[in-house]
Amino acid sequence: MSNEDIDIEGLIKNFRVGFDKAGLTMYVIPREDTVTLTKGEYYRFNNEDVQLYGTKVILHTPCSGVIYGRYLIRSDDYVKGLYLVITDTECDIDVLWLEEGLGARMHVKSNEALLVIVRLMRLRTRKVKPDSYALRIMRTLNLSGKLLYSDANHEIQVFGIERMLISQFRDNCANELSIRRWRLVFDRCGFVTEVFNDGSTVALLINDVNSIVINRYFPSLNKWYELSKVLGFSKYLVVLKGEV
């Protein structure tokens, strides 16, 4: 079973009590419904405070038991971490996320388990405008076009090119391109030319493709995720900046 195959609805169909606020979701569920999650590695605790891996959520556990996770799930536009807490005895578990001002006590019976789901990061961002530096690059190259995708920090901006007055050298074509933490996958073999590079910002002109799938690698999750797909043009300008 891969992380993405986890059936959340099936896990929580018989939950007794739940909590959902500001990116933290919890359910107390029958232990018999958790079999699919108890086949991997676990952490054993004994009357201690446990910080869930990859988060700032802390569990105060005045009892003993095990924690399974982190399982990664994708829900709407977010990547979330899923953790399963199984106690050896009936127990009151205090769950704290101080940075978000959240705290709740979950009573778990001896035949139950606590399912904790924590929002880790947003994959898609709200529509943003191109930054001035990318527009300056386009003017320098005599390009005009439309912004199709950008992350919130302008680490990547993808433009569909409507007008191009520069010639593009065509060498061997490629089906995909990996640079920094980004991977661009083309619908067919396309031609990629580096048209700008000042040491921190790189601009790539991509020709003869109909669509580009944009993927990003998240080191903290150790996974690649598809963020968006752009299409509708045959020429694209990709502007990348930030950490190499």
Short mmCIF file of C-alpha atoms in Angstrom, two decimals:
data_model
loop_
_atom_site.label_atom_id
_atom_site.label_comp_id
_atom_site.label_asym_id
_atom_site.label_seq_id
_atom_site.Cartn_x
_atom_site.Cartn_y
_atom_site.Cartn_z
CA MET A 1 0.00 0.00 0.00
CA SER A 2 1.42 3.38 -0.99
CA ASN A 3 0.71 6.50 1.02
CA GLU A 4 -1.68 7.78 -1.63
CA ASP A 5 -3.76 4.58 -1.40
CA ILE A 6 -4.87 5.21 2.19
CA ASP A 7 -8.66 5.21 2.41
CA ILE A 8 -9.36 8.03 4.85
CA GLU A 9 -13.13 7.71 4.56
CA GLY A 10 -12.90 4.02 5.35
CA LEU A 11 -10.72 4.67 8.38
CA ILE A 12 -13.02 7.25 9.94
CA LYS A 13 -16.42 5.78 9.04
CA ASN A 14 -16.92 4.56 12.61
CA PHE A 15 -15.19 7.38 14.51
CA ARG A 16 -16.48 8.21 17.99
CA VAL A 17 -15.18 11.77 18.36
CA GLY A 18 -13.36 14.16 16.06
CA PHE A 19 -11.49 17.47 15.98
CA ASP A 20 -10.80 19.66 12.94
CA LYS A 21 -9.29 23.14 13.10
CA ALA A 22 -6.57 25.17 11.35
CA GLY A 23 -4.82 22.27 9.65
CA LEU A 24 -5.08 19.79 12.52
CA THR A 25 -7.59 16.94 12.24
CA MET A 26 -8.06 14.07 14.71
CA TYR A 27 -10.39 11.12 15.04
CA VAL A 28 -10.82 8.50 17.73
CA ILE A 29 -11.59 5.33 15.80
CA PRO A 30 -12.06 1.61 16.54
CA ARG A 31 -8.69 -0.14 16.69
CA GLU A 32 -10.01 -2.93 14.48
CA ASP A 33 -10.32 -0.41 11.62
CA THR A 34 -6.59 0.45 11.66
CA VAL A 35 -5.10 -2.84 10.43
CA THR A 36 -3.90 -1.36 7.12
CA LEU A 37 -1.77 1.23 8.94
CA THR A 38 -0.04 -1.06 11.44
CA LYS A 39 2.30 -2.92 9.09
CA GLY A 40 5.12 -0.39 8.86
CA GLU A 41 7.69 1.06 11.22
CA TYR A 42 6.59 2.56 14.52
CA TYR A 43 7.89 4.58 17.46
CA ARG A 44 7.27 3.27 20.96
CA PHE A 45 6.53 5.85 23.66
CA ASN A 46 6.19 5.56 27.42
CA ASN A 47 4.78 8.43 29.48
CA GLU A 48 6.49 11.20 27.49
CA ASP A 49 5.98 14.14 25.16
CA VAL A 50 6.32 13.16 21.51
CA GLN A 51 6.74 15.60 18.62
CA LEU A 52 5.20 14.19 15.47
CA TYR A 53 7.86 13.79 12.78
CA GLY A 54 7.96 16.70 10.32
CA THR A 55 5.56 18.87 12.35
CA LYS A 56 5.45 21.06 15.45
CA VAL A 57 2.55 19.07 16.89
CA ILE A 58 3.32 17.59 20.30
CA LEU A 59 1.50 14.69 21.96
CA HIS A 60 1.56 14.50 25.75
CA THR A 61 1.12 10.79 26.42
CA PRO A 62 0.79 9.80 30.12
CA CYS A 63 0.74 6.16 29.06
CA SER A 64 2.62 3.77 26.78
CA GLY A 65 1.99 2.69 23.22
CA VAL A 66 3.18 3.10 19.63
CA ILE A 67 2.90 5.68 16.86
CA TYR A 68 2.79 4.69 13.19
CA GLY A 69 3.65 7.25 10.52
CA ARG A 70 4.38 9.57 8.92
CA TYR A 71 2.10 8.53 6.06
CA LEU A 72 1.79 11.18 3.36
CA ILE A 73 -1.60 11.90 1.84
CA ARG A 74 -2.78 14.49 -0.64
CA SER A 75 -6.03 16.25 0.16
CA ASP A 76 -7.37 19.07 -2.02
CA ASP A 77 -4.38 21.38 -2.57
CA TYR A 78 -2.39 20.19 0.44
CA VAL A 79 0.08 17.52 1.44
CA LYS A 80 -0.79 16.18 4.89
CA GLY A 81 0.92 13.85 7.31
CA LEU A 82 -1.09 11.04 8.87
CA TYR A 83 -0.12 9.42 12.18
CA LEU A 84 -1.76 6.57 14.06
CA VAL A 85 -1.47 6.40 17.85
CA ILE A 86 -2.25 3.12 19.60
CA THR A 87 -2.04 3.04 23.40
CA ASP A 88 -1.53 0.00 25.60
CA THR A 89 -4.28 1.13 27.98
CA GLU A 90 -7.10 3.64 28.15
CA CYS A 91 -5.49 7.08 27.99
CA ASP A 92 -6.10 10.84 27.78
CA ILE A 93 -3.76 12.30 25.15
CA ASP A 94 -3.15 16.05 25.04
CA VAL A 95 -2.42 17.26 21.52
CA LEU A 96 -0.70 20.67 21.26
CA TRP A 97 0.21 22.85 18.29
CA LEU A 98 1.40 25.96 20.08
CA GLU A 99 2.32 27.93 16.93
CA GLU A 100 -1.30 27.69 15.78
CA GLY A 101 -2.75 28.17 19.25
CA LEU A 102 -4.33 24.73 19.20
CA GLY A 103 -4.79 22.27 22.00
CA ALA A 104 -7.19 19.41 22.61
CA ARG A 105 -7.50 16.41 24.90
CA MET A 106 -8.52 13.18 23.20
CA HIS A 107 -9.78 10.30 25.35
CA VAL A 108 -8.79 6.98 23.81
CA LYS A 109 -10.25 3.73 25.13
CA SER A 110 -8.34 0.47 25.23
CA ASN A 111 -10.06 -0.79 22.08
CA GLU A 112 -9.58 2.47 20.16
CA ALA A 113 -6.84 4.39 18.36
CA LEU A 114 -6.15 8.06 17.68
CA LEU A 115 -5.74 9.17 14.07
CA VAL A 116 -3.91 12.50 13.71
CA ILE A 117 -3.74 14.34 10.36
CA VAL A 118 -1.53 17.45 10.11
CA ARG A 119 -1.40 19.85 7.18
CA LEU A 120 2.23 20.05 6.03
CA MET A 121 2.28 22.29 2.96
CA ARG A 122 0.18 23.76 0.21
CA LEU A 123 0.81 22.45 -3.30
CA ARG A 124 -1.13 24.91 -5.39
CA THR A 125 -1.12 28.64 -4.82
CA ARG A 126 -3.59 31.37 -5.49
CA LYS A 127 -3.16 33.24 -8.74
CA VAL A 128 -0.24 35.65 -8.56
CA LYS A 129 1.17 38.25 -10.92
CA PRO A 130 4.56 37.89 -12.63
CA ASP A 131 7.39 39.66 -10.86
CA SER A 132 9.07 42.67 -12.44
CA TYR A 133 12.36 40.84 -13.03
CA ALA A 134 10.71 38.17 -15.18
CA LEU A 135 8.92 40.86 -17.19
CA ARG A 136 12.24 42.66 -17.67
CA ILE A 137 13.77 39.46 -19.03
CA MET A 138 10.91 39.10 -21.48
CA ARG A 139 11.33 42.66 -22.71
CA THR A 140 15.07 42.14 -23.13
CA LEU A 141 14.40 39.05 -25.24
CA ASN A 142 11.63 40.75 -27.24
CA LEU A 143 9.07 38.24 -26.01
CA SER A 144 5.43 38.78 -25.21
CA GLY A 145 3.17 36.28 -23.56
CA LYS A 146 0.88 35.26 -20.73
CA LEU A 147 1.75 34.02 -17.25
CA LEU A 148 0.34 30.50 -16.94
CA TYR A 149 1.80 29.37 -13.61
CA SER A 150 3.82 30.76 -10.71
CA ASP A 151 4.41 29.64 -7.17
CA ALA A 152 3.84 32.20 -4.43
CA ASN A 153 7.55 33.03 -4.11
CA HIS A 154 8.19 33.31 -7.86
CA GLU A 155 10.73 30.48 -7.70
CA ILE A 156 9.26 29.32 -11.00
CA GLN A 157 7.22 31.26 -13.55
CA VAL A 158 5.93 29.72 -16.77
CA PHE A 159 4.76 31.95 -19.61
CA GLY A 160 2.98 30.98 -22.80
CA ILE A 161 4.75 32.87 -25.59
CA GLU A 162 2.54 34.70 -28.07
CA ARG A 163 5.27 36.60 -29.94
CA MET A 164 8.95 35.77 -30.33
CA LEU A 165 11.47 37.82 -32.30
CA ILE A 166 14.56 35.79 -31.40
CA SER A 167 15.81 32.67 -33.15
CA GLN A 168 16.17 29.45 -31.20
CA PHE A 169 19.00 26.99 -31.75
CA ARG A 170 17.64 23.47 -32.14
CA ASP A 171 19.76 20.60 -30.94
CA ASN A 172 18.58 17.25 -29.64
CA CYS A 173 15.03 17.34 -28.33
CA ALA A 174 14.04 16.24 -24.81
CA ASN A 175 10.91 14.79 -23.22
CA GLU A 176 11.58 16.29 -19.80
CA LEU A 177 13.93 18.62 -17.98
CA SER A 178 15.14 18.62 -14.36
CA ILE A 179 16.71 21.72 -12.86
CA ARG A 180 17.10 22.56 -9.18
CA ARG A 181 14.03 21.17 -7.40
CA TRP A 182 11.85 21.30 -10.48
CA ARG A 183 11.03 18.75 -13.16
CA LEU A 184 9.22 19.74 -16.35
CA VAL A 185 7.60 16.95 -18.37
CA PHE A 186 6.61 17.65 -21.98
CA ASP A 187 3.81 15.98 -23.91
CA ARG A 188 6.25 15.35 -26.75
CA CYS A 189 9.91 15.83 -27.55
CA GLY A 190 10.67 19.56 -27.37
CA PHE A 191 13.64 21.87 -27.79
CA VAL A 192 15.05 23.71 -24.77
CA THR A 193 17.35 26.73 -25.02
CA GLU A 194 18.86 28.70 -22.13
CA VAL A 195 18.26 32.32 -23.10
CA PHE A 196 19.23 34.05 -19.83
CA ASN A 197 21.44 33.26 -16.84
CA ASP A 198 22.79 35.77 -14.32
CA GLY A 199 23.96 33.18 -11.80
CA SER A 200 20.80 33.15 -9.71
CA THR A 201 18.01 33.43 -12.29
CA VAL A 202 17.75 31.19 -15.34
CA ALA A 203 15.34 31.60 -18.27
CA LEU A 204 14.62 28.69 -20.60
CA LEU A 205 12.82 28.87 -23.92
CA ILE A 206 10.90 25.66 -24.69
CA ASN A 207 9.65 25.11 -28.23
CA ASP A 208 7.46 22.61 -30.09
CA VAL A 209 5.54 21.22 -27.11
CA ASN A 210 1.81 21.49 -26.49
CA SER A 211 1.83 21.11 -22.72
CA ILE A 212 4.18 21.04 -19.73
CA VAL A 213 3.56 19.22 -16.45
CA ILE A 214 5.27 21.02 -13.56
CA ASN A 215 6.63 18.86 -10.72
CA ARG A 216 8.52 19.88 -7.60
CA TYR A 217 10.66 17.90 -5.17
CA PHE A 218 9.95 18.52 -1.47
CA PRO A 219 13.05 17.46 0.54
CA SER A 220 11.22 17.35 3.87
CA LEU A 221 8.76 14.85 2.39
CA ASN A 222 11.32 13.11 0.13
CA LYS A 223 8.74 13.06 -2.67
CA TRP A 224 7.98 14.61 -6.04
CA TYR A 225 4.54 16.19 -6.48
CA GLU A 226 2.76 17.35 -9.61
CA LEU A 227 1.76 20.97 -9.07
CA SER A 228 0.20 22.04 -12.34
CA LYS A 229 -0.14 21.48 -16.06
CA VAL A 230 0.06 24.32 -18.58
CA LEU A 231 -1.07 24.10 -22.18
CA GLY A 232 -2.46 26.08 -25.08
CA PHE A 233 0.83 27.28 -26.57
CA SER A 234 3.66 25.78 -28.62
CA LYS A 235 6.35 27.98 -27.07
CA TYR A 236 6.97 28.59 -23.38
CA LEU A 237 9.38 30.65 -21.30
CA VAL A 238 10.33 29.22 -17.91
CA VAL A 239 11.99 31.58 -15.42
CA LEU A 240 13.62 29.95 -12.40
CA LYS A 241 15.27 31.69 -9.49
CA GLY A 242 16.43 30.91 -5.99
CA GLU A 243 18.59 28.20 -4.48
CA VAL A 244 20.58 26.15 -6.98
#
